[in-house]
Tab-separated table of C-alpha atoms and ligand atoms in Angstrom:
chain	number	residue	atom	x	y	z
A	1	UNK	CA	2.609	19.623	14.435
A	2	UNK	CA	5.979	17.627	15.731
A	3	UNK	CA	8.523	17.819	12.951
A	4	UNK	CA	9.413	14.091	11.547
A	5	UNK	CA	13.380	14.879	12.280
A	6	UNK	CA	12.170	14.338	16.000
A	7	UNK	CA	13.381	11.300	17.389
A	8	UNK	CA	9.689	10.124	18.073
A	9	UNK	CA	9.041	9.473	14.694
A	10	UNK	CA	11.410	6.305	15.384
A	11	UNK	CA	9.013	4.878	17.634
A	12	UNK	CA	8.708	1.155	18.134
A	13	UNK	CA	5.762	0.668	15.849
A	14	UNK	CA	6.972	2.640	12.742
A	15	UNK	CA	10.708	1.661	12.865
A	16	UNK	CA	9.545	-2.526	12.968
A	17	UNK	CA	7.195	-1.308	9.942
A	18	UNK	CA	9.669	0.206	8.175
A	19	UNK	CA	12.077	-2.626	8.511
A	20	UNK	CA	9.175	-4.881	8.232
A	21	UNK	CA	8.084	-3.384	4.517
A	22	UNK	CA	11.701	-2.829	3.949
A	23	UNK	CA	12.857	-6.957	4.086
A	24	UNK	CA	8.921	-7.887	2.336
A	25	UNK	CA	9.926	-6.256	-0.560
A	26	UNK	CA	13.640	-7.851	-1.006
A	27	UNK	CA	11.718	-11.021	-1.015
A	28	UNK	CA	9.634	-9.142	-3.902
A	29	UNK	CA	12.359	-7.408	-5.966
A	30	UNK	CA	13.616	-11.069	-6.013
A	31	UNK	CA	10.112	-12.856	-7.166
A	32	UNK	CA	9.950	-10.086	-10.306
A	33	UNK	CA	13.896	-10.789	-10.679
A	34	UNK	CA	14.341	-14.807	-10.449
A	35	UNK	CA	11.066	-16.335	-10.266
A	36	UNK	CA	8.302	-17.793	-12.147
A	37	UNK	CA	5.749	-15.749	-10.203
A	38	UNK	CA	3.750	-18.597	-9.013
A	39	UNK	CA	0.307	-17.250	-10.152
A	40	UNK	CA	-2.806	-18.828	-8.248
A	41	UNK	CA	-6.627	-17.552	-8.826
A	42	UNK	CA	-7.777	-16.520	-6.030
A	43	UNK	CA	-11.934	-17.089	-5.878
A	44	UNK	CA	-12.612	-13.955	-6.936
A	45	UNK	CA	-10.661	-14.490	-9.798
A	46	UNK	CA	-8.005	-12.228	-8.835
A	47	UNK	CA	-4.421	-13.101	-9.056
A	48	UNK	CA	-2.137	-14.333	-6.001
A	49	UNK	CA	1.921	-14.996	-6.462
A	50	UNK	CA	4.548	-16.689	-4.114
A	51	UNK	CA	5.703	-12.994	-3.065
A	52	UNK	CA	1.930	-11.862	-2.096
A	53	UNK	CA	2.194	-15.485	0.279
A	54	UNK	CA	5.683	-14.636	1.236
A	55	UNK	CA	5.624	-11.042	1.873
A	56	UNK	CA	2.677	-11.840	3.752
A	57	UNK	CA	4.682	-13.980	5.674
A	58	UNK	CA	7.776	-12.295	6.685
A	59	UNK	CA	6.013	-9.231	8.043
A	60	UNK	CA	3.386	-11.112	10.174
A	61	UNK	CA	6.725	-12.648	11.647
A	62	UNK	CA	8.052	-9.433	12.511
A	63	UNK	CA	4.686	-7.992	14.256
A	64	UNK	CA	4.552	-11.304	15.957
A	65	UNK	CA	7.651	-11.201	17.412
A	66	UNK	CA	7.060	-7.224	18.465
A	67	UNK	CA	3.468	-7.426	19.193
A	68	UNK	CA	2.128	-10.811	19.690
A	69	UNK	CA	-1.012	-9.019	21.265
A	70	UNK	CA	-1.900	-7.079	18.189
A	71	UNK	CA	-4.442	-8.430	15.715
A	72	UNK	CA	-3.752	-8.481	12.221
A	73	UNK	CA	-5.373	-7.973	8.646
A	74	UNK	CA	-4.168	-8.905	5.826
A	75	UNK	CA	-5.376	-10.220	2.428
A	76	UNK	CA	-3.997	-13.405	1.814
A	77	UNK	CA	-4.689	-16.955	3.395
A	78	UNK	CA	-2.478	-20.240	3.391
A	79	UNK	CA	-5.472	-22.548	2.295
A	80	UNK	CA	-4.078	-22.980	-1.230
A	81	UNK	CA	-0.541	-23.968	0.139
A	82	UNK	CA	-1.538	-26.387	2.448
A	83	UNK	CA	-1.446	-30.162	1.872
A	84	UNK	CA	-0.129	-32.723	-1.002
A	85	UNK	CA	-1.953	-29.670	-3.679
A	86	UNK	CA	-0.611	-27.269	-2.097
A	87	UNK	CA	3.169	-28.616	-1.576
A	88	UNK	CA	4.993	-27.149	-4.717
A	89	UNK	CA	3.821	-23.060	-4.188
A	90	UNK	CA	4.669	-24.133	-0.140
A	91	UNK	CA	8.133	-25.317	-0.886
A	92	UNK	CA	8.697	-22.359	-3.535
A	93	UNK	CA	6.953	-19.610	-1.227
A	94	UNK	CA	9.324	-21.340	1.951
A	95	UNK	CA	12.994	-21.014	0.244
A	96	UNK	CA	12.226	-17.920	-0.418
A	97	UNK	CA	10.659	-16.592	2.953
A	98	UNK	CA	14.266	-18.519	4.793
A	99	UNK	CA	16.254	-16.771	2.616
A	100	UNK	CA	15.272	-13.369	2.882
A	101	UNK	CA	16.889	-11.221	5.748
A	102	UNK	CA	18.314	-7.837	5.823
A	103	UNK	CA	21.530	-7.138	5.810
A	104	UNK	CA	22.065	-5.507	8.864
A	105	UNK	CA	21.905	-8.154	11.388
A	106	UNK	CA	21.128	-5.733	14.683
A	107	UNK	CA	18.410	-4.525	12.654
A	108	UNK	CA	17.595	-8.311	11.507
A	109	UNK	CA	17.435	-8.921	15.165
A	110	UNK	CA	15.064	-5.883	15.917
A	111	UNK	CA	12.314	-8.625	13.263
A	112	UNK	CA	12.851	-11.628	15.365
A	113	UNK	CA	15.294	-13.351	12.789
A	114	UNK	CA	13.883	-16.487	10.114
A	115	UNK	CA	10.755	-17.947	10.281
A	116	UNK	CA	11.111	-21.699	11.760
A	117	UNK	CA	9.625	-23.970	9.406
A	118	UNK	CA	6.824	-24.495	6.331
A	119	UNK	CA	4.154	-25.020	8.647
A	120	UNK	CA	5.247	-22.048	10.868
A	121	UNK	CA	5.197	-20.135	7.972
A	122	UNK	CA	1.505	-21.177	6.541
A	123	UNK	CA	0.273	-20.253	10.517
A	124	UNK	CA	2.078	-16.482	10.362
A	125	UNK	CA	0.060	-16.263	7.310
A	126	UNK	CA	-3.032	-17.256	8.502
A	127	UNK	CA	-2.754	-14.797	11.781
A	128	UNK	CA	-3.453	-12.157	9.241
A	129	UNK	CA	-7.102	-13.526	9.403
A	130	UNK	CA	-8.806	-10.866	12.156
A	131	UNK	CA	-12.163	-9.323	10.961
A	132	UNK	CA	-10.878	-5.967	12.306
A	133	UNK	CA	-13.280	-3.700	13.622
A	134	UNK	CA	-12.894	-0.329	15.483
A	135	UNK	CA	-11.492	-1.567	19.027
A	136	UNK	CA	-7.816	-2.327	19.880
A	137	UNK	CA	-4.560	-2.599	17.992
A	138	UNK	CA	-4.835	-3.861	14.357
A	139	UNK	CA	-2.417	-4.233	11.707
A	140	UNK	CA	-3.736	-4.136	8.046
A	141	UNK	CA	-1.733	-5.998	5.873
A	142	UNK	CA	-1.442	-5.774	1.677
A	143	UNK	CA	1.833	-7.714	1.158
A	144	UNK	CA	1.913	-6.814	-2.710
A	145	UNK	CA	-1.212	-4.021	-3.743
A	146	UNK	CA	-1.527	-3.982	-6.932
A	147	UNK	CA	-0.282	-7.641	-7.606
A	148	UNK	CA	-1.577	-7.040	-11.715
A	149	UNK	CA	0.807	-4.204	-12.069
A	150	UNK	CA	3.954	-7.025	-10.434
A	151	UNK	CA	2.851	-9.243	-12.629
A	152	UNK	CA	3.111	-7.053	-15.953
A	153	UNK	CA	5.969	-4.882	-14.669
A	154	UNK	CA	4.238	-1.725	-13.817
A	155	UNK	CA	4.185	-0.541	-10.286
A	156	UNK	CA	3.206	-1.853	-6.623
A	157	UNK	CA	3.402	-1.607	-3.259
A	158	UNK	CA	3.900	-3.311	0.316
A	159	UNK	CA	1.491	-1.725	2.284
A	160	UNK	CA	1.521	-2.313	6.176
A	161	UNK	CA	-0.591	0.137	8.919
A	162	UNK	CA	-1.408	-0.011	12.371
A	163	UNK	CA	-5.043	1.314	13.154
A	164	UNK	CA	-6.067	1.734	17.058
A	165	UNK	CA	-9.255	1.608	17.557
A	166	UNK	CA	-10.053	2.413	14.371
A	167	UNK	CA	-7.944	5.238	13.695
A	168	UNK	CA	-4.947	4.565	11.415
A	169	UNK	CA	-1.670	5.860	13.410
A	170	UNK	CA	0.959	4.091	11.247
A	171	UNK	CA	1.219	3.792	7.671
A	172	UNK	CA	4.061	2.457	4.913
A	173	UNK	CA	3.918	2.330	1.940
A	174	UNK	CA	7.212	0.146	0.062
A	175	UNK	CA	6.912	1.080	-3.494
A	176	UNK	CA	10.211	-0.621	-5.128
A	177	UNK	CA	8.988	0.775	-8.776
A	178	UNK	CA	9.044	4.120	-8.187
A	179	UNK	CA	11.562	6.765	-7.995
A	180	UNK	CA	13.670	7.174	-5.501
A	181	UNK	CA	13.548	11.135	-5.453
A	182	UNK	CA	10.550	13.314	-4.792
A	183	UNK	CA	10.811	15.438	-7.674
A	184	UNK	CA	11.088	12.929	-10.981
A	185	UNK	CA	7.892	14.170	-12.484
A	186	UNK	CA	5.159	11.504	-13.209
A	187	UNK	CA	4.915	10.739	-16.714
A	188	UNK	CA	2.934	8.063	-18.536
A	189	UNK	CA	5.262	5.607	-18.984
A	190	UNK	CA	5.493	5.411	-14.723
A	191	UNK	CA	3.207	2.708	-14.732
A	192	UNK	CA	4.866	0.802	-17.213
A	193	UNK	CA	7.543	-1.509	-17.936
A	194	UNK	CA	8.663	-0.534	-14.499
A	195	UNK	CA	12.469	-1.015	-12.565
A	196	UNK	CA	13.487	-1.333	-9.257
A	197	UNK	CA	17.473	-1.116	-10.574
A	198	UNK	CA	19.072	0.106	-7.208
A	199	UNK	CA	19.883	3.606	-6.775
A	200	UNK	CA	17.170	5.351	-8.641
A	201	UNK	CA	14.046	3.208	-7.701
A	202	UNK	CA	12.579	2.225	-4.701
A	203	UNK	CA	11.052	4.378	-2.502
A	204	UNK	CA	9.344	4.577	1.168
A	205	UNK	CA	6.657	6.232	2.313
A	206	UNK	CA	5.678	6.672	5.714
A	207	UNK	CA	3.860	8.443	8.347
A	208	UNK	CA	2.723	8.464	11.882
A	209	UNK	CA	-0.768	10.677	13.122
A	210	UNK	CA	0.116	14.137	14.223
A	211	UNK	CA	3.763	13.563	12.839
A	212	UNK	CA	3.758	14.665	9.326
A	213	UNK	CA	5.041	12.528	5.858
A	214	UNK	CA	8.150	11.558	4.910
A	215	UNK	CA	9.824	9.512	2.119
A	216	UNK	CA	13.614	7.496	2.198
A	217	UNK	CA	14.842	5.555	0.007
A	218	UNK	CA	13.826	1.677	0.011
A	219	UNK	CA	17.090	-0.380	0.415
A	220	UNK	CA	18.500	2.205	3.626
A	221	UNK	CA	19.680	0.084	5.996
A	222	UNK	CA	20.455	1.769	9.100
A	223	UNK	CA	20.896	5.687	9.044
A	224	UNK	CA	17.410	6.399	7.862
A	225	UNK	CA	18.205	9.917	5.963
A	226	UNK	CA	14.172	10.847	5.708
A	227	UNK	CA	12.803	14.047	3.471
A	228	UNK	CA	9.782	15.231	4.913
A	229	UNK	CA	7.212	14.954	1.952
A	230	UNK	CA	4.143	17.747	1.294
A	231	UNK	CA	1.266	17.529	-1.485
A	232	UNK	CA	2.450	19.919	-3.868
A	233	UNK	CA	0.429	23.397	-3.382
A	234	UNK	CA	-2.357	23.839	-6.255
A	235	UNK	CA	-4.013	26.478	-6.872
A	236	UNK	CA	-6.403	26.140	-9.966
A	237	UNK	CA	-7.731	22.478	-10.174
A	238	UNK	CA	-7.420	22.898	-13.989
A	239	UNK	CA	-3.464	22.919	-13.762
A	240	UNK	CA	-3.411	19.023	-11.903
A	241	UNK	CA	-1.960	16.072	-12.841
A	242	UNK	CA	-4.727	13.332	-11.738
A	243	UNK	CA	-3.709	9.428	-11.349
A	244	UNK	CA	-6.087	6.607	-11.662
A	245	UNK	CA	-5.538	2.207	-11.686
A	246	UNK	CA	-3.906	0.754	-14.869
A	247	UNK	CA	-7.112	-1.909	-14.574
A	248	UNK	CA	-10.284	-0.542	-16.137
A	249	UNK	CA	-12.457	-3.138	-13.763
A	250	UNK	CA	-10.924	-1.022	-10.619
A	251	UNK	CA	-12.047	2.427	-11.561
A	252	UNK	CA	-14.012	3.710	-14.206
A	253	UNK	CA	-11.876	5.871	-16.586
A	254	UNK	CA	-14.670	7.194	-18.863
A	255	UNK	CA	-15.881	8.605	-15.319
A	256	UNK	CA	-12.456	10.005	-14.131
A	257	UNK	CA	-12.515	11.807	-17.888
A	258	UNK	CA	-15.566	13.049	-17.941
A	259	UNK	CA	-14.576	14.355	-14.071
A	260	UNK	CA	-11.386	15.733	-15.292
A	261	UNK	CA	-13.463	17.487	-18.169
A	262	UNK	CA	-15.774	18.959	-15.758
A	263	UNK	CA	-12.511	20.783	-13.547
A	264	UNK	CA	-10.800	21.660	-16.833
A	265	UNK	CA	-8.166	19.429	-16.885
A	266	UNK	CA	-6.337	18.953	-19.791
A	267	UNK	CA	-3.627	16.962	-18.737
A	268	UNK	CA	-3.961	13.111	-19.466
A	269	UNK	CA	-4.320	10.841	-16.440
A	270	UNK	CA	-1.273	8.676	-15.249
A	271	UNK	CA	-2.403	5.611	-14.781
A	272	UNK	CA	-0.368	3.005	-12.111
A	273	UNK	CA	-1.358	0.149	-9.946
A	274	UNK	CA	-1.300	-0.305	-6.539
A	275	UNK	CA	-0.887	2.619	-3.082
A	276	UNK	CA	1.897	3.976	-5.341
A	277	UNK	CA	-0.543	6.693	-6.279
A	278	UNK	CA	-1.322	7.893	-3.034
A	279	UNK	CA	2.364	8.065	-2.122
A	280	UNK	CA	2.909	10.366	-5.443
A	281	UNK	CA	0.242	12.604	-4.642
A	282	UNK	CA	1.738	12.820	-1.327
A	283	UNK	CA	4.861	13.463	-2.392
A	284	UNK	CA	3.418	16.573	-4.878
A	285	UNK	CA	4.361	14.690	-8.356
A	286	UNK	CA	0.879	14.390	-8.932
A	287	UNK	CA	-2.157	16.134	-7.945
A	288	UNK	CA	-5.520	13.752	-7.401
A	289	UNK	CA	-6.250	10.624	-7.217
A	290	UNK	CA	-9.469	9.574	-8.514
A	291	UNK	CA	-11.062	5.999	-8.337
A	292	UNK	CA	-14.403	6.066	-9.266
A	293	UNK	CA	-16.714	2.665	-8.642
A	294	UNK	CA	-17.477	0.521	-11.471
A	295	UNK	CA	-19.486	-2.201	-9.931
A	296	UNK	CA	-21.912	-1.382	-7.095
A	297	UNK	CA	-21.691	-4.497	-5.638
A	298	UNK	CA	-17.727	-4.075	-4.875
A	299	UNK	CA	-16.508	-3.378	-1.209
A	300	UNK	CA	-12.996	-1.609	-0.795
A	301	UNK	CA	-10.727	-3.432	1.541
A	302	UNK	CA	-8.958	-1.779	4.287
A	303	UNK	CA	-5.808	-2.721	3.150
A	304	UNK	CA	-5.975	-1.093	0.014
A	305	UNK	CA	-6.283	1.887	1.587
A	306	UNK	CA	-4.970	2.469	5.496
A	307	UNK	CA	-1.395	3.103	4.797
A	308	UNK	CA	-2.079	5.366	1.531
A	309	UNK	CA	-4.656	7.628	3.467
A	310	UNK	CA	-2.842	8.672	6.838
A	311	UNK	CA	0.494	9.098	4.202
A	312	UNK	CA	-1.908	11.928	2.338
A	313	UNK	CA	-3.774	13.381	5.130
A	314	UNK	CA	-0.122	13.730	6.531
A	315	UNK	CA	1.255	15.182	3.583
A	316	UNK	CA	-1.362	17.594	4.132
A	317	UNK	CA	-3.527	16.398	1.739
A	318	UNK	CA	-7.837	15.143	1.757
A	319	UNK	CA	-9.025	11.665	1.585
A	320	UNK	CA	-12.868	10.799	1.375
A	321	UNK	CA	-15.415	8.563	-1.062
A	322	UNK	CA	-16.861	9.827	-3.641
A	323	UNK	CA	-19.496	11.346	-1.432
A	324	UNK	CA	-16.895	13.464	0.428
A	325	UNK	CA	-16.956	11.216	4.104
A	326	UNK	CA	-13.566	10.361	5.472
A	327	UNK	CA	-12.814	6.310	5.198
A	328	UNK	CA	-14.035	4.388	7.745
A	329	UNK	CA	-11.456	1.793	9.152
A	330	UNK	CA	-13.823	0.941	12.160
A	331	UNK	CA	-16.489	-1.339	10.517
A	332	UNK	CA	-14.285	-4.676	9.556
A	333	UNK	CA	-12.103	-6.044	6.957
A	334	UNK	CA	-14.162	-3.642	4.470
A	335	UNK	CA	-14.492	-0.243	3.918
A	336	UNK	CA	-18.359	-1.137	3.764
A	337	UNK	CA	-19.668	2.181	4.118
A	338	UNK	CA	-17.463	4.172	1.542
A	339	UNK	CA	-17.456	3.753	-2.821
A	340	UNK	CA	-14.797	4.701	-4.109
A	341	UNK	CA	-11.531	7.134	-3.217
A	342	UNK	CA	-11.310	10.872	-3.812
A	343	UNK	CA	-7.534	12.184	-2.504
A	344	UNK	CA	-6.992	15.707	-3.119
A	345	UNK	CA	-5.172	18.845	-1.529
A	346	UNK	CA	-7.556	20.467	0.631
A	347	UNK	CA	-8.104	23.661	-0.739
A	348	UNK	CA	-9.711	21.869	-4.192
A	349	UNK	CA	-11.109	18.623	-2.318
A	350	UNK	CA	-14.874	20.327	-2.068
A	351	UNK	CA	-14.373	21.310	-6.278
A	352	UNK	CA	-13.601	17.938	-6.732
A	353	UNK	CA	-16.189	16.668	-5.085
A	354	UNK	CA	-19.241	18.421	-6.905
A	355	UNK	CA	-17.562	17.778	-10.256
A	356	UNK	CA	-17.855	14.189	-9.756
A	357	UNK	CA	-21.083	14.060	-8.091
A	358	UNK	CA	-22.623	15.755	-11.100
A	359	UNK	CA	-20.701	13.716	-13.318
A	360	UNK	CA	-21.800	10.420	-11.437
A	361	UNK	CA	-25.341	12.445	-10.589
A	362	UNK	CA	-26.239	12.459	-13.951
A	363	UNK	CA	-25.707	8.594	-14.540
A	364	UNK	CA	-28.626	7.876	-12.565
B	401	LIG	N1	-13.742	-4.386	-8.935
B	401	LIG	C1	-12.839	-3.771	-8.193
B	401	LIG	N2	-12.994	-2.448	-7.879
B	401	LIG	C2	-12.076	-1.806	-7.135
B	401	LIG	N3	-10.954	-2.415	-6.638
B	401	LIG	C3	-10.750	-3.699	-6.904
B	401	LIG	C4	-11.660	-4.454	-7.697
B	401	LIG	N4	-11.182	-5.717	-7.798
B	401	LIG	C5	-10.013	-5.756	-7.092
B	401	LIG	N5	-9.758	-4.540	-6.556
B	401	LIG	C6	-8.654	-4.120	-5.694
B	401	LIG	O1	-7.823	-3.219	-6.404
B	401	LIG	C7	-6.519	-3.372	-5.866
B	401	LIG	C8	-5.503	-2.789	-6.809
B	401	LIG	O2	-5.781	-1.431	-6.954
B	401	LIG	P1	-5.270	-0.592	-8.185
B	401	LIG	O3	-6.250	-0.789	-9.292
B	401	LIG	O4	-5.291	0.789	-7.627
B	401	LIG	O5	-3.920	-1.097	-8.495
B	401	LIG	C9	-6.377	-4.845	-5.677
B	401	LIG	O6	-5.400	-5.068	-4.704
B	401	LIG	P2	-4.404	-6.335	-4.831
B	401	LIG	O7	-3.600	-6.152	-6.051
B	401	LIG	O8	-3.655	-6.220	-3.558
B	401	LIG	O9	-5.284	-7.543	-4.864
B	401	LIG	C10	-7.777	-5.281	-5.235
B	401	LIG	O10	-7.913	-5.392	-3.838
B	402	LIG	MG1	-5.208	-9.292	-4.289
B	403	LIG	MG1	-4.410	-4.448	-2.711
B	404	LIG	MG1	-2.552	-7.520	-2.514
């Protein structure tokens, strides 16, 4: 495997991501900073904010202006800002999307500069509308995962991959709530009452196929200083630290628990929102990650998951559902063959594995 110090790993597609997910979440920080947050219902009663709509925004601006042949992904759609309804969130989501740039203007440049106007900005957003599928160049877009956890404080992500032909080959993960160093331990409170106070918090994640893991701090600039990042080596399952969602409706906990039980763990879960918990796995300050299906009739999205499993299959970790088959980006905007997410070190993936089947086994 190439070392990530090679100069490869700045390739054209992971340096615009990086920058990409780097200026998405400035226009974040400043939404949980300065800002009503703009909360819409989406029709499946989840929650949307002006920095979901404007995040979305700025980085389908910056694969535009890279690779205006590349289809794109991504969760949100424009509908709700659109006409005389629509014009307060528009004009909100707008002043913010004009005034966010980097500070670095060569690097500024290297994203195509502003977007041109409201309406150019409710079309970027609505380019994020492919259905995906295993053929081509596709990005998958989730301009704030875990949009609960921003609204309550706890912790979140900007999530951007590239997939070709199915396969993801590019994933980052901009968690602006989390540490900024590999080793702060995960603790309870990580998921709660979160900061993204500069110089401790706010941390990258990143990786490219074949190329290993790597972590830098969030608000770099220019001299990316990157720490190649490893799941932490475990050798008894019963020593792990497992994370799970904050939101019961997302996972079931009594399941994870009962799980946990079985592989005689005794530490408590750490529960956090959003890709952040793949990236701490990845980074070895936690062990598993466990989400366990609550309803049946609930399809994972692609987006919720592309960036988070190349970063732990790089970091030398296991990603599969809860039967133990690898995600499959190929089949559309859905992860329509897989339930659930089981992300482990390899060595322990297969234990995992039969502990929840017989846990979930014995449901039936
Ligand atoms: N019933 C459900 N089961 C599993 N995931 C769900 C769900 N309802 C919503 N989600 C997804 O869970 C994501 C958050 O994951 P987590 O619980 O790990 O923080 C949400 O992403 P968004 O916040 O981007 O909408 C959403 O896509
Ligand atoms: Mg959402
Ligand atoms: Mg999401
Ligand atoms: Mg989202």
């Amino acid at each position: 495997m190439a070392s990530v110090k090679d100069r490869q790993y700045l390739d054209h597609e992971l340096h615009v991501a990086l920058l990409a997910v780097q200026r998405a979440a400035i226009l974040t920080k400043s939404v949980f900073h300065n800002h009503a947050k703009g909360t819409l219902n989406k029709s499946d009663a989840s929650p949307v904010t002006i920095g979901d709509f404007g995040a979305q925004a700025l980085i389908i601006s910056a694969l535009q202006h890279n690779f205006p042949d590349d289809e794109i992904v991504a969760e949100e759609e424009a509908k709700d800002l659109r006409g005389d309804k629509g014009q307060e969130v528009r004009e909100t989501v707008w002043n913010l999307v004009r005034q966010t740039q980097l500070e670095n203007v060569e690097y500024e440049g290297i994203l195509g500069g502003s977007v041109k106007s409201a309406d150019a900005m409710l079309d970027l957003i609505d380019k994020g509308d492919s259905q995906g599928g295993g053929k081509g160049r596709i990005w998958a877009i989730d301009p704030i995962d875990g949009t609960k956890g921003f609204l309550r404080g706890g912790q979140y992500a900007v999530c951007l991959a590239l997939m070709i032909d199915g396969d993801v080959k590019v994933g980052v993960l901009g968690c602006p709530n989390l540490p900024i160093s590999d080793s702060e331990p995960l603790t309870e409170g990580i998921g709660k009452d979160a900061s993204d106070e500069e110089g401790k918090f706010g941390v990258v994640f990143a990786a490219k196929e074949g190329h290993g893991a790597f972590s830098c701090p969030l608000n770099k600039r220019g001299d990316l200083k990157v720490d190649e990042i490893n799941m932490k080596p475990l050798e008894n399952v019963a020593d792990a630290t497992f994370c799970e969602s904050v939101e019961a409706g997302h996972s079931s906990q009594g399941d994870a628990a009962a799980i946990a039980k079985k592989l005689g763990i005794t530490k408590p879960s750490v529960r956090m929102d959003s890709q952040a918990k793949y990236g701490s796995i990845a980074r070895g300050a936690g062990d598993l990650y466990l989400r366990l299906p609550v309803r049946a009739d609930y399809v994972e999205k692609i987006w919720d998951h592309a960036a988070g499993d190349l970063i732990v299959r790089e970091a030398g970790g296991m990603v599969t559902d809860i039967e133990g088959n690898r995600l499959n980006f190929k089949l559309g905007r859905t992860l329509k063959e897989n339930k659930g997410v089981i992300s482990a070190p390899k060595n322990v993936h297969s234990k995992v594995i039969e502990a929840v089947k017989e846990v979930l086994g014995a449901k039936q």
